[in-house]
Coordinates of C-alpha atoms and ligand atoms in Angstrom, one line a residue:
M1 CA 0.0 0.0 0.0
K2 CA 1.2 3.5 -0.9
V3 CA 0.8 6.2 1.7
V4 CA 0.6 9.7 0.3
H5 CA 0.1 13.0 2.0
T6 CA -0.3 15.4 -0.9
I7 CA -2.8 15.8 -3.6
E8 CA -0.1 15.9 -6.2
E9 CA 1.3 12.5 -5.0
L10 CA -2.2 11.1 -5.0
R11 CA -2.9 12.2 -8.5
D12 CA 0.4 10.7 -9.7
Q13 CA -0.6 7.4 -8.2
L14 CA -4.1 7.4 -9.8
R15 CA -3.3 8.8 -13.2
G16 CA -5.4 7.0 -15.9
Q17 CA -7.4 5.0 -13.4
L18 CA -11.1 5.1 -14.3
R19 CA -12.6 2.7 -11.7
V20 CA -11.3 4.0 -8.5
A21 CA -13.3 2.9 -5.4
F22 CA -13.0 5.3 -2.5
V23 CA -13.6 5.0 1.3
P24 CA -13.2 8.4 3.1
T25 CA -12.6 8.1 6.9
M26 CA -11.4 10.1 9.8
G27 CA -9.1 7.2 10.9
N28 CA -8.9 5.3 14.1
L29 CA -9.9 2.4 11.9
H30 CA -12.0 -0.5 13.3
Q31 CA -13.7 -3.5 11.8
A32 CA -16.5 -1.4 10.3
H33 CA -14.1 0.7 8.3
L34 CA -12.2 -2.5 7.1
S35 CA -15.6 -3.9 5.9
L36 CA -16.2 -0.7 3.9
M37 CA -12.8 -1.3 2.2
K38 CA -13.8 -4.9 1.4
L39 CA -17.0 -3.7 -0.2
A40 CA -15.1 -1.0 -2.2
R41 CA -12.8 -3.7 -3.5
Q42 CA -15.8 -5.6 -4.9
H43 CA -16.9 -2.5 -6.9
G44 CA -13.7 -0.9 -8.2
D45 CA -10.0 -1.1 -8.7
P46 CA -7.9 0.4 -7.2
V47 CA -9.3 1.1 -3.8
V48 CA -8.3 4.4 -2.2
A49 CA -8.9 5.2 1.4
S50 CA -8.4 8.6 3.1
I51 CA -7.8 9.5 6.7
F52 CA -8.5 13.1 7.5
V53 CA -10.0 14.5 10.7
N54 CA -12.0 17.3 9.3
R55 CA -12.1 20.3 11.6
L56 CA -14.9 21.9 9.5
Q57 CA -17.5 19.3 10.7
F58 CA -16.8 19.7 14.4
G59 CA -18.7 22.2 16.5
P60 CA -16.8 24.5 18.9
N61 CA -17.6 22.3 21.9
E62 CA -17.1 19.0 20.2
D63 CA -14.2 16.5 20.4
F64 CA -12.0 17.7 17.5
D65 CA -8.9 18.1 19.6
R66 CA -9.3 14.8 21.4
Y67 CA -10.5 12.8 18.4
P68 CA -8.3 9.7 18.3
R69 CA -5.4 10.1 15.7
T70 CA -3.8 6.7 15.2
L71 CA -2.2 6.8 11.8
E72 CA 0.6 4.2 12.5
Q73 CA -1.9 1.6 13.8
D74 CA -4.3 2.4 11.0
I75 CA -1.6 1.8 8.3
E76 CA -0.7 -1.5 10.0
K77 CA -4.4 -2.6 9.8
L78 CA -4.7 -1.6 6.2
E79 CA -1.5 -3.4 5.3
R80 CA -2.7 -6.5 7.0
E81 CA -6.1 -6.5 5.1
R82 CA -4.5 -5.8 1.7
D83 CA -7.6 -4.2 0.3
V84 CA -6.3 -0.6 -0.1
Y85 CA -3.9 0.4 -2.8
V86 CA -3.4 4.1 -1.9
L87 CA -4.0 5.7 1.5
F88 CA -4.4 9.4 1.3
A89 CA -3.6 11.0 4.6
P90 CA -3.3 14.8 4.1
N91 CA -2.7 17.3 6.8
E92 CA -4.8 20.4 7.4
R93 CA -2.7 22.7 5.3
E94 CA -3.0 20.3 2.3
M95 CA -6.8 20.1 2.6
Y96 CA -7.4 23.7 3.7
P97 CA -4.4 25.8 2.3
E98 CA -6.6 28.9 2.7
P99 CA -9.8 29.5 4.7
Q100 CA -12.6 27.4 3.1
S101 CA -14.9 30.3 2.2
F102 CA -16.8 28.3 -0.5
Q103 CA -18.8 25.7 1.3
I104 CA -21.6 23.3 0.5
Q105 CA -24.8 24.1 2.3
P106 CA -27.2 21.1 2.3
P107 CA -30.9 22.0 2.2
T108 CA -32.4 22.6 5.6
D109 CA -35.1 20.0 5.3
L110 CA -32.4 17.3 5.1
G111 CA -29.3 18.9 6.6
G112 CA -31.0 21.0 9.3
I113 CA -33.0 18.2 11.0
L114 CA -31.9 15.5 13.5
E115 CA -28.1 15.5 13.5
G116 CA -28.1 18.9 11.8
E117 CA -30.3 20.3 14.5
F118 CA -28.1 19.2 17.3
R119 CA -24.8 19.7 15.4
P120 CA -25.3 23.0 13.5
G121 CA -22.8 23.1 10.6
F122 CA -22.0 19.4 10.7
F123 CA -23.4 18.6 7.3
T124 CA -22.0 21.7 5.7
G125 CA -18.5 20.5 7.0
V126 CA -19.1 16.9 5.8
S127 CA -20.5 17.9 2.4
T128 CA -17.6 20.4 1.8
V129 CA -14.9 17.9 2.7
V130 CA -16.5 15.0 0.8
L131 CA -16.7 17.2 -2.3
K132 CA -13.1 18.2 -1.9
L133 CA -12.0 14.6 -1.3
F134 CA -14.0 13.5 -4.4
S135 CA -12.3 16.2 -6.4
C136 CA -8.8 14.9 -5.2
V137 CA -9.5 11.2 -5.7
Q138 CA -12.0 11.3 -8.6
P139 CA -13.6 8.0 -7.7
S140 CA -16.3 6.2 -9.7
V141 CA -17.6 4.6 -6.5
A142 CA -17.5 5.7 -2.9
V143 CA -18.6 3.7 0.1
F144 CA -20.3 5.0 3.3
G145 CA -21.6 3.2 6.3
K146 CA -25.3 3.2 7.1
K147 CA -24.6 3.9 10.8
D148 CA -24.3 7.6 9.7
Y149 CA -27.6 7.3 7.9
Q150 CA -28.3 11.0 7.4
Q151 CA -24.7 11.6 6.3
L152 CA -25.2 8.9 3.6
M153 CA -28.4 10.6 2.5
V154 CA -26.8 14.1 2.4
V155 CA -23.9 12.8 0.3
R156 CA -26.2 10.9 -2.1
N157 CA -28.3 14.0 -2.6
M158 CA -25.3 16.2 -3.1
C159 CA -23.9 13.9 -5.8
R160 CA -27.3 13.7 -7.5
Q161 CA -27.9 17.5 -7.5
F162 CA -24.3 18.3 -8.6
Q163 CA -24.4 15.4 -11.1
L164 CA -21.2 14.1 -9.8
P165 CA -20.2 10.9 -11.6
V166 CA -19.8 8.9 -8.3
N167 CA -21.9 5.9 -7.4
I168 CA -22.5 6.0 -3.6
L169 CA -22.7 2.5 -2.1
A170 CA -24.0 1.9 1.4
H171 CA -22.6 -0.7 3.8
E172 CA -24.8 -2.1 6.6
T173 CA -24.0 -1.0 10.1
V174 CA -21.3 -3.3 11.7
R175 CA -22.1 -4.2 15.3
D176 CA -20.4 -5.8 18.2
Q177 CA -21.8 -9.1 19.4
D178 CA -24.0 -7.3 22.0
G179 CA -25.5 -5.0 19.3
L180 CA -23.5 -1.8 19.8
A181 CA -22.7 -0.2 16.5
L182 CA -19.0 0.1 16.0
S183 CA -17.7 3.7 16.2
S184 CA -14.4 5.4 17.0
R185 CA -16.2 7.2 19.7
N186 CA -17.0 4.0 21.6
M187 CA -13.5 4.2 23.0
Y188 CA -14.5 7.2 25.1
L189 CA -17.0 5.0 27.1
Q190 CA -16.2 4.1 30.7
P191 CA -16.6 0.3 31.4
A192 CA -20.1 0.8 33.0
E193 CA -21.2 3.0 30.1
R194 CA -19.9 0.4 27.6
A195 CA -22.1 -2.2 29.4
E196 CA -25.1 0.1 29.0
A197 CA -24.4 1.2 25.5
P198 CA -26.1 -1.7 23.6
Q199 CA -29.4 -0.4 25.1
L200 CA -29.5 2.2 22.3
Y201 CA -29.9 -0.5 19.6
A202 CA -32.1 -2.6 21.9
T203 CA -34.5 0.4 22.2
L204 CA -34.6 0.8 18.4
Q205 CA -35.4 -2.9 18.1
Q206 CA -38.2 -2.5 20.6
V207 CA -39.7 0.3 18.5
Q208 CA -39.5 -2.0 15.5
A209 CA -41.2 -4.8 17.4
E210 CA -44.0 -2.5 18.5
L211 CA -44.6 -1.4 14.9
A212 CA -44.6 -5.0 13.8
A213 CA -47.2 -5.7 16.5
G214 CA -49.5 -3.1 15.0
S215 CA -48.7 0.2 16.7
T216 CA -49.3 3.2 14.5
D217 CA -48.9 6.1 16.9
L218 CA -45.3 7.0 16.0
A219 CA -45.1 10.0 18.4
A220 CA -46.1 7.7 21.3
L221 CA -43.5 5.1 20.2
E222 CA -40.8 7.8 20.1
A223 CA -41.8 9.2 23.5
Q224 CA -41.8 5.7 25.0
A225 CA -38.4 4.9 23.7
R226 CA -37.1 8.3 24.8
S227 CA -38.3 7.8 28.4
H228 CA -37.0 4.3 28.5
L229 CA -33.5 5.5 27.8
A230 CA -33.8 8.6 30.0
S231 CA -34.9 6.3 32.9
R232 CA -31.6 4.4 32.5
G233 CA -29.5 7.6 32.6
W234 CA -29.2 8.5 29.0
E235 CA -29.5 12.1 27.8
V236 CA -31.5 11.7 24.6
D237 CA -31.1 14.2 21.8
Y238 CA -33.7 12.6 19.5
I239 CA -35.5 9.4 18.7
A240 CA -37.3 9.8 15.5
L241 CA -39.3 7.6 13.2
R242 CA -38.9 8.9 9.7
R243 CA -39.5 7.9 6.0
Q244 CA -36.4 6.2 4.6
R245 CA -36.6 8.0 1.3
D246 CA -36.2 11.6 2.6
L247 CA -36.2 11.4 6.4
G248 CA -39.6 13.3 6.4
I249 CA -42.2 12.6 9.0
P250 CA -44.6 10.0 7.6
V251 CA -48.3 10.8 7.5
D252 CA -51.0 8.3 8.6
D253 CA -51.8 7.1 5.1
E254 CA -48.1 6.3 4.4
I255 CA -47.8 4.3 7.7
Q256 CA -51.0 2.3 6.8
A257 CA -49.5 1.7 3.3
G258 CA -46.3 0.3 4.7
E259 CA -44.0 3.1 3.8
P260 CA -40.4 2.0 4.5
L261 CA -39.4 3.7 7.8
V262 CA -36.2 4.2 9.7
V263 CA -35.9 5.0 13.4
L264 CA -32.9 7.2 14.2
A265 CA -31.5 8.0 17.6
A266 CA -28.8 10.1 19.2
A267 CA -28.1 10.1 22.9
K268 CA -25.4 10.7 25.4
L269 CA -24.1 8.3 28.0
G270 CA -22.0 10.5 30.3
A271 CA -19.8 12.6 28.0
T272 CA -20.1 10.3 25.0
R273 CA -22.7 10.9 22.3
L274 CA -23.7 7.8 20.3
I275 CA -25.9 7.6 17.2
D276 CA -27.7 4.6 15.7
N277 CA -30.6 3.7 13.5
L278 CA -32.7 0.8 12.3
E279 CA -34.5 0.5 9.0
I280 CA -38.0 -0.9 9.3
C281 CA -39.5 -2.2 6.1
K282 CA -42.5 -4.3 7.0
H283 CA -44.8 -3.1 9.7
Ligands
PAF301 O1 -18.0 9.5 8.4 C1 -16.9 10.1 8.5 O2 -15.9 9.4 9.0 C2 -16.7 11.5 8.1 O3 -17.8 12.2 8.3 C3 -16.3 11.6 6.6 C4 -17.3 11.1 5.6 C5 -14.9 10.9 6.4 C6 -16.0 13.1 6.3 O4 -15.1 13.7 7.1

């Protein structure tokens, strides 16, 4: 695997390649990232991964400074798996040589809700860096995990509206045996919090079970899930049942007609904020 730090070196490595499959990451790689690379390998050649902790998508009180930076270990993991041909690991000066005054502003009805409501500017930061990374790598395929469901949707919509020739592939959420979705932020959890953390997914599964059993009052299901987590010590940002296709709030007729739904959640355990979601197709 070649490790490059500049856009020029990256372009040298990729000259003439028309089927590049790309996996953008912020590093601290775990099994979920490695699965994204495997999927990329099935859909293109060569596979390019990037590691860049993007300051633009962190709020002023978020964890940019303490976000784990583990480049050496990440390189070892990628070398071991042998799926990636080029790792692009730019520094901040390379990605932002001047203040990034042109930025991509996602539409409010997609980028301003849920994560966008609790993390203002997050999707602007993500869209801007993803567009820049796409312009550096020029992939034909890019892989994103479904754990960041809204991010996946924002990126898909951006590509569609800007007519970018990049096919966005989604990888299923990768979970630990107890159901906790893998995330670099899980390492912040204290042991007792780690033991409690699978409750987030268990709560989403409970919502799914109640829908399958015939519940149609989505607001009541959300409220019940929220108070269940709150009673266990979670600070819930949101639990929301939405349409899969646009994350809009489904109306009664759609629910009766079996509109595909997704339940999304974000909640804090101590100082650690976790997100998760579950697609619900038959209810
Ligand atoms: O999901 C992530 O790791 C980041 O949001 C991404 C897509 C690499 C952009 O910085």
